Coordinates of C-alpha atoms and ligand atoms in Angstrom, one line a residue:
X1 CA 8.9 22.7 10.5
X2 CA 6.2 20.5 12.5
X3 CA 3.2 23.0 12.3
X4 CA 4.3 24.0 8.8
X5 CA 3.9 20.4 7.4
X6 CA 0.7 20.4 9.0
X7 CA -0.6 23.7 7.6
X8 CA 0.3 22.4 4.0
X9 CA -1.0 18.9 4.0
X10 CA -4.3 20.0 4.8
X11 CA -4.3 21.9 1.5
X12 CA -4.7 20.9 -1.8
X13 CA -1.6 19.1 -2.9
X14 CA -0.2 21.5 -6.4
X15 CA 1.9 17.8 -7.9
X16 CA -1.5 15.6 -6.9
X17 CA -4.1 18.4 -7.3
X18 CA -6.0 16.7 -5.1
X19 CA -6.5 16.8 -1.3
X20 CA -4.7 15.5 1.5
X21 CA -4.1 13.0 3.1
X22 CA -4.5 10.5 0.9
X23 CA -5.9 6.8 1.5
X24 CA -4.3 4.1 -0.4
X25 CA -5.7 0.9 -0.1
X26 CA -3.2 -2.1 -1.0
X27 CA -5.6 -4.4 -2.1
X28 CA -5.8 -7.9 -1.9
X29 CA -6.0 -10.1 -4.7
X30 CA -8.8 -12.4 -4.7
X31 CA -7.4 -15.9 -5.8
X32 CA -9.9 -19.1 -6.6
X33 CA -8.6 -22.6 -7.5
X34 CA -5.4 -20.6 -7.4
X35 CA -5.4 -18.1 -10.5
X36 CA -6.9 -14.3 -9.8
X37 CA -10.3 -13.4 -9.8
X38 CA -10.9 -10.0 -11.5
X39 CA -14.4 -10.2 -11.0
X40 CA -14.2 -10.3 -7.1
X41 CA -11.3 -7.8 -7.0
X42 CA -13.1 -5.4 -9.0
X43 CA -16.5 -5.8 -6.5
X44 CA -14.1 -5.2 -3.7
X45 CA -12.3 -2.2 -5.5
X46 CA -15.3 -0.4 -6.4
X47 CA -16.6 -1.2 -2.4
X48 CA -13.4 0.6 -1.6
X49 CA -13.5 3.3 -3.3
X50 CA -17.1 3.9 -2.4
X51 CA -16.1 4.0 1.3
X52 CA -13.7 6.7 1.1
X53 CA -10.2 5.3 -0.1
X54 CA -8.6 7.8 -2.7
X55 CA -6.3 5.0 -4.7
X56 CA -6.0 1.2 -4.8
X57 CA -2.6 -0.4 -5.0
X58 CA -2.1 -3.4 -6.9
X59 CA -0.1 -6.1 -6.4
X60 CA 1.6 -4.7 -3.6
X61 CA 2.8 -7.1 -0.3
X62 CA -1.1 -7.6 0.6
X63 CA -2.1 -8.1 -3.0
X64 CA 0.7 -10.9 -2.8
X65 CA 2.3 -9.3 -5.8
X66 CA 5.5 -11.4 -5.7
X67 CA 3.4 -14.3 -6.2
X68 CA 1.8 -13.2 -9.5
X69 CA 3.0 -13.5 -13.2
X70 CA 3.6 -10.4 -15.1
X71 CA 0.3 -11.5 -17.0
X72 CA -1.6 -11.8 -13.9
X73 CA -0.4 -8.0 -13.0
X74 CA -1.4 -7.2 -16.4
X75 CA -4.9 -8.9 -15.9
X76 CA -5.4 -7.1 -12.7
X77 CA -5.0 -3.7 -14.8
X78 CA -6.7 -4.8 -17.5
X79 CA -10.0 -5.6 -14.8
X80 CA -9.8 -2.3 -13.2
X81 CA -9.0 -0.6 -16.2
X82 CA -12.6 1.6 -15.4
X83 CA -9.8 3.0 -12.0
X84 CA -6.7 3.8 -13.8
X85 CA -6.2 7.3 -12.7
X86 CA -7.1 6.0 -9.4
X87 CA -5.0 3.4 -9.5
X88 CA -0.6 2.4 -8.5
X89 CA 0.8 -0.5 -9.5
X90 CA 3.5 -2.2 -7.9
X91 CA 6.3 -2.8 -10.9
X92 CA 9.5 -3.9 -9.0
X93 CA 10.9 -7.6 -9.3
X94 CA 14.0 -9.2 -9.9
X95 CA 13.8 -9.3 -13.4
X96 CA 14.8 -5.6 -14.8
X97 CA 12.7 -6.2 -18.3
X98 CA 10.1 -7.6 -16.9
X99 CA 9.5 -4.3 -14.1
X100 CA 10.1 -2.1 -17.4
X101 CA 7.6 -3.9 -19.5
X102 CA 4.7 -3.2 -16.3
X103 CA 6.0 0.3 -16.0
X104 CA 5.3 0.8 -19.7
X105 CA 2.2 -0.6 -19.3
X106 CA 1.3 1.3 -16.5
X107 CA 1.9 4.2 -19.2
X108 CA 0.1 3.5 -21.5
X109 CA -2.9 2.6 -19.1
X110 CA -2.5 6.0 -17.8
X111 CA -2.1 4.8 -13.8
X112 CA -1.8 7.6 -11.2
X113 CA 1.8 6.5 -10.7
X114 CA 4.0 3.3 -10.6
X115 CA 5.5 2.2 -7.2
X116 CA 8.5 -0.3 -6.5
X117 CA 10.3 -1.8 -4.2
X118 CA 13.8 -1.7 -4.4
X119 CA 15.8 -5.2 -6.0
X120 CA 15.0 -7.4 -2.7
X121 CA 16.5 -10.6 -1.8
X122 CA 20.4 -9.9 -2.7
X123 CA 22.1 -8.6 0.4
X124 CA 24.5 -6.2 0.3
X125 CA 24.3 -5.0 -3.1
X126 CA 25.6 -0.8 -3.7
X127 CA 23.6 1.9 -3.4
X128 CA 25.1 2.8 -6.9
X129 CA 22.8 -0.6 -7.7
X130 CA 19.5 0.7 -6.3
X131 CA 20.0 4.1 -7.8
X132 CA 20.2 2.9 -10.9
X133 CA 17.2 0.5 -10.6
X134 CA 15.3 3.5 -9.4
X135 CA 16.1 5.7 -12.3
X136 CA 15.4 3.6 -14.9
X137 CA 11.9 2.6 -14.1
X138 CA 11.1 6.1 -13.1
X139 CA 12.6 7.0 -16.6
X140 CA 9.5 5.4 -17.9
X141 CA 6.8 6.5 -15.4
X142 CA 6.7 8.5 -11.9
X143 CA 8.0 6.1 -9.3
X144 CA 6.7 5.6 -5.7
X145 CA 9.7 3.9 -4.0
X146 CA 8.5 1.3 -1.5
X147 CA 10.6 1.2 1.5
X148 CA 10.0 -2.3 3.6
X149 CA 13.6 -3.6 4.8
X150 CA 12.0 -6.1 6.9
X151 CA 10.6 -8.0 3.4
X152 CA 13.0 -6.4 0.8
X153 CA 16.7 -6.9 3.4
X154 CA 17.2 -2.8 2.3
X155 CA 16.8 0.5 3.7
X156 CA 15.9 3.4 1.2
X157 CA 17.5 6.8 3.1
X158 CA 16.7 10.3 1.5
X159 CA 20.2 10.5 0.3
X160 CA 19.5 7.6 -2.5
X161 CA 16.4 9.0 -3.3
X162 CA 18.4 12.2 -4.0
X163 CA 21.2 10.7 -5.9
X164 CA 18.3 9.0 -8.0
X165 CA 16.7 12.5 -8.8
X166 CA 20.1 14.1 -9.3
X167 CA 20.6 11.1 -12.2
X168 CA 17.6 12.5 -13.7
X169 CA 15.1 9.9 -12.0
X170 CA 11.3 11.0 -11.6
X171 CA 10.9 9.9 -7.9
X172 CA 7.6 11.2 -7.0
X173 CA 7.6 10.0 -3.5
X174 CA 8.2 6.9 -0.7
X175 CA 5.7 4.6 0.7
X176 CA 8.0 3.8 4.2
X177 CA 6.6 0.8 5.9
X178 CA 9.1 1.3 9.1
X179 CA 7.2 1.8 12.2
X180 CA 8.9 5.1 13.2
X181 CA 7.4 8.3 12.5
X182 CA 10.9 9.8 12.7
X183 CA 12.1 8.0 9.7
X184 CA 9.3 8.7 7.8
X185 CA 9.7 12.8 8.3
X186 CA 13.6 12.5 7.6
X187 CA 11.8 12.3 3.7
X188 CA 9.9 15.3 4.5
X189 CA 13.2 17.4 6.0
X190 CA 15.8 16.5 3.5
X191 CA 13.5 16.3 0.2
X192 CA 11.4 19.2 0.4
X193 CA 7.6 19.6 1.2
X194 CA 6.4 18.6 -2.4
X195 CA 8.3 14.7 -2.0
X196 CA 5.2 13.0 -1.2
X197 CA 5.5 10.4 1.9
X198 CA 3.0 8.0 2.3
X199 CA 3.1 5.8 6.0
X200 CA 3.0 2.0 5.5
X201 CA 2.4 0.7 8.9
X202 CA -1.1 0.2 10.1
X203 CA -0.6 0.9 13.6
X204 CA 0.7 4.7 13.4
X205 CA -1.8 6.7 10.7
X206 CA -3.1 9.2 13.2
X207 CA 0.5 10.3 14.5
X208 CA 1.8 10.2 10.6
X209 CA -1.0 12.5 9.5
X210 CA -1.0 14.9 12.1
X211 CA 2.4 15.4 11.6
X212 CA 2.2 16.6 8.2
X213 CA 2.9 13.1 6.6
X214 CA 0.7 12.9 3.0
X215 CA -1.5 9.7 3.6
X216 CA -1.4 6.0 4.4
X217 CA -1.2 2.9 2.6
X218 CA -2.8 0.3 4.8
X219 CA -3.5 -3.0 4.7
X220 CA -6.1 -3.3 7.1
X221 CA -8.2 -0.3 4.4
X222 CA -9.1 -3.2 3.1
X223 CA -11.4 -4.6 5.9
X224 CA -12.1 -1.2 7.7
X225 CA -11.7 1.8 5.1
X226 CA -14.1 3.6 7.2
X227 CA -11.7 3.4 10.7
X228 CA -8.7 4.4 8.1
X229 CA -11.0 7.9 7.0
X230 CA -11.4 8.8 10.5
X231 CA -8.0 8.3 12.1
X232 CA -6.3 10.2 9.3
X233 CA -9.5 13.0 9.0
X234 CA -7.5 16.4 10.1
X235 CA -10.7 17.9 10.8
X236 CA -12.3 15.5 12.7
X237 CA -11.6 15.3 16.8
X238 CA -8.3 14.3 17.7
X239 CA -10.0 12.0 20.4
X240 CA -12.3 10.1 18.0
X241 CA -9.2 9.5 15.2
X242 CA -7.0 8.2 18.0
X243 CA -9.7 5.8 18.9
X244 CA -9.9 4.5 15.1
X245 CA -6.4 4.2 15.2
X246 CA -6.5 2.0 18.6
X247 CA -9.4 -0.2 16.5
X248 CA -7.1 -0.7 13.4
X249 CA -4.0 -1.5 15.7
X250 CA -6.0 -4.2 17.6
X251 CA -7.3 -5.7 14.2
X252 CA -3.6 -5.4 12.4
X253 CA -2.3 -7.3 15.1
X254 CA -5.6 -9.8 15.4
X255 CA -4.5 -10.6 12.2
X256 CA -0.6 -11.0 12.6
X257 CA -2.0 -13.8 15.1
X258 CA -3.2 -16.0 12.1
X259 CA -0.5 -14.9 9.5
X260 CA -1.9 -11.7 8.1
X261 CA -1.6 -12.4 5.0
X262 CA -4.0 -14.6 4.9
X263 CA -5.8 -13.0 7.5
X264 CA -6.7 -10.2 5.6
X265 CA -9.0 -12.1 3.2
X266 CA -11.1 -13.5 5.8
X267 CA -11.3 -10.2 7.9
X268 CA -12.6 -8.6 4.8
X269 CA -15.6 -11.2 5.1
X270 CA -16.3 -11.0 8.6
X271 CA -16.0 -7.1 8.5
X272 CA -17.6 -6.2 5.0
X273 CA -19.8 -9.4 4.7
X274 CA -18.6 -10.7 1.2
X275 CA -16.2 -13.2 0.0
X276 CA -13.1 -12.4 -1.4
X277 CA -12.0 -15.5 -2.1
X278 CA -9.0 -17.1 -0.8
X279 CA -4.9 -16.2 -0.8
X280 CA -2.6 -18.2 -3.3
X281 CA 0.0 -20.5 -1.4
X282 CA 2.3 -20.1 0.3
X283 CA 0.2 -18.1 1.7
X284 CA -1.9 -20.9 2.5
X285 CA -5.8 -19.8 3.8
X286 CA -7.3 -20.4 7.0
X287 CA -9.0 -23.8 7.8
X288 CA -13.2 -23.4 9.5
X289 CA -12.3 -23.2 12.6
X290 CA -9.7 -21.1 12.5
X291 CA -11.7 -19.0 10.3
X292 CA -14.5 -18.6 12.7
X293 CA -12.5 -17.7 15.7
X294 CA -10.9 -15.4 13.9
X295 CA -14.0 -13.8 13.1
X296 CA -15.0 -14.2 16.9
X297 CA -12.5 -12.1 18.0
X298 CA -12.4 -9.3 15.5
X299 CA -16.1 -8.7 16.5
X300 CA -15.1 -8.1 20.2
X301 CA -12.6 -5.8 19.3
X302 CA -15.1 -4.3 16.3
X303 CA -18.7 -5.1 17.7
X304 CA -20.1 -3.2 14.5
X305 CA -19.0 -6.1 12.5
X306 CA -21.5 -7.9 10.4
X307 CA -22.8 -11.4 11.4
X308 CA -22.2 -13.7 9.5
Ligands
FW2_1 C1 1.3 -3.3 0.9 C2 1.4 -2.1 1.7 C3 0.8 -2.0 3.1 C4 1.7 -2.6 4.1 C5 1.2 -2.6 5.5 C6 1.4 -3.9 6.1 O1 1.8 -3.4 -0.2 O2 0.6 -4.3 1.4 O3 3.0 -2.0 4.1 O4 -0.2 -2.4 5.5 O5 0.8 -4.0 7.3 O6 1.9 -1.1 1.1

């Protein structure tokens, strides 16, 4: 099973026609005077996408989605409209209409694929619940589910994902931001070789990829995209991806020192050299001097890191 997941994900993938793995970059959104700017997120998109990512995620947990209107979502689309086969959109909220009304724009803007988590906040709701959450957005639009039960309180397993494509859902695949590699394979096992499976955590691409898992969706693509390309490259040295990975792993947790969230806009500036504005509270940005020692310490762990 092992060496025959490998074999096929370092071919051409027949549902994605395109080649694996594939690197998903959730990307921030760029706030100023607290409303989005499309202008900065479409600078850092395009700087993205030059550096090797495959597809950009919008307004998934790094691109603060939760905090943004459905006509913010919209005007993030709308901005990166030039992307849209390149691009996934996260649709789920608590509001059913509203999540159908992204996924039919994500339609009609022709969008690689829609992704969602599953209705977060209320515990202990029935699976029976989730299913049919699942199948009617993916009833609109291929669905990515987006497993996090640290944020969302719930656990996607392969046997809901299979109930929702036995009710006729179009479940294309599961982003699984768990960090255990044995979780994310159970997908692979029980739904076939074709149910895409994409790893969440930044801390285990190499071991995900090299196990036959399909890609990564990363937050920390969004301040080293090149360290991301190299950990998960399946033909390059198994020694030189393992020490990207170690990189991104020291820089992911750099930034869960000063609240990642916010981190992440000011490691794209001391990484990448260009503003990306700020986070929208509350997610509340960095003050100076915070900002500099930040940036102090991510060049010892990166020294290729741009001065400032
Ligand atoms: C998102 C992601 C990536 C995260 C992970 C957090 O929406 O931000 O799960 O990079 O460290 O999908």
């Amino acid at each position: 099973m092992y060496c025959e997941s490998v074999k096929n994900s370092t071919l051409a993938s027949k549902r994605w026609n395109s080649v694996l793995p594939h690197r998903i970059v959730p990307v921030i959104t760029p706030f100023r005077a607290n409303r989005p700017d499309v202008q900065k997120l479409l600078h850092h998109s395009q700087s993205l996408l030059n550096d090797g990512m495959d597809y950009l995620f919008l307004a998934g947990t790094t691109g603060l989605g939760v905090s943004l209107s459905p006509d913010e979502k919209i005007s993030l689309l709308n901005g990166l409209r030039e992307f849209a086969p390149k691009l996934l959109l996260q649709v789920g909220t608590l509001n059913l209409e509203e999540s159908m009304k992204l996924a039919e724009q994500a339609k009609n803007s022709k969008l690689h694929a829609i992704v969602s988590y599953p209705p977060y906040f209320y515990p202990r709701i029935s699976d029976e619940w989730v299913v049919k959450y699942f199948v009617t957005l993916s009833k609109i639009y291929p669905l990515i589910v987006y497993n996090y039960p640290l944020a969302t309180g719930y656990d996607i397993s392969p046997a809901i994902i299979k109930k929702v494509l036995q009710n006729g859902g179009n479940v294309i695949g599961i982003k699984d931001t768990l960090p255990d590699l044995a979780h994310m394979l159970t997908f692979k096992y029980e739904l076939g070789n074709d149910f895409i499976v994409y790893s969440g955590p930044d801390t285990i691409v190499t071991s995900a990829v090299r196990s036959g898992i399909d890609g990564c969706v990363a937050g920390s693509a969004n301040y080293v995209p090149e360290l991301l390309v190299k950990a998960t490259d399946l033909q390059a040295k198994l020694s030189e991806s393992i020490a990207a990975q170690k990189t991104i792993a020291s820089l992911a947790m750099l930034a869960r020192k000063y609240g990642q969230w916010a981190a992440n806009y000011y490691l794209v500036k001391a990484i990448r050299g260009y503003d990306v504005g700020e986070p929208r509270a509350p997610i509340y940005p960095l003050g100076q001097a915070e900002e500099e020692k930040l940036a102090a310490e991510a060049r010892e762990i990166y020294p290729l890191v741009k001065a400032k």
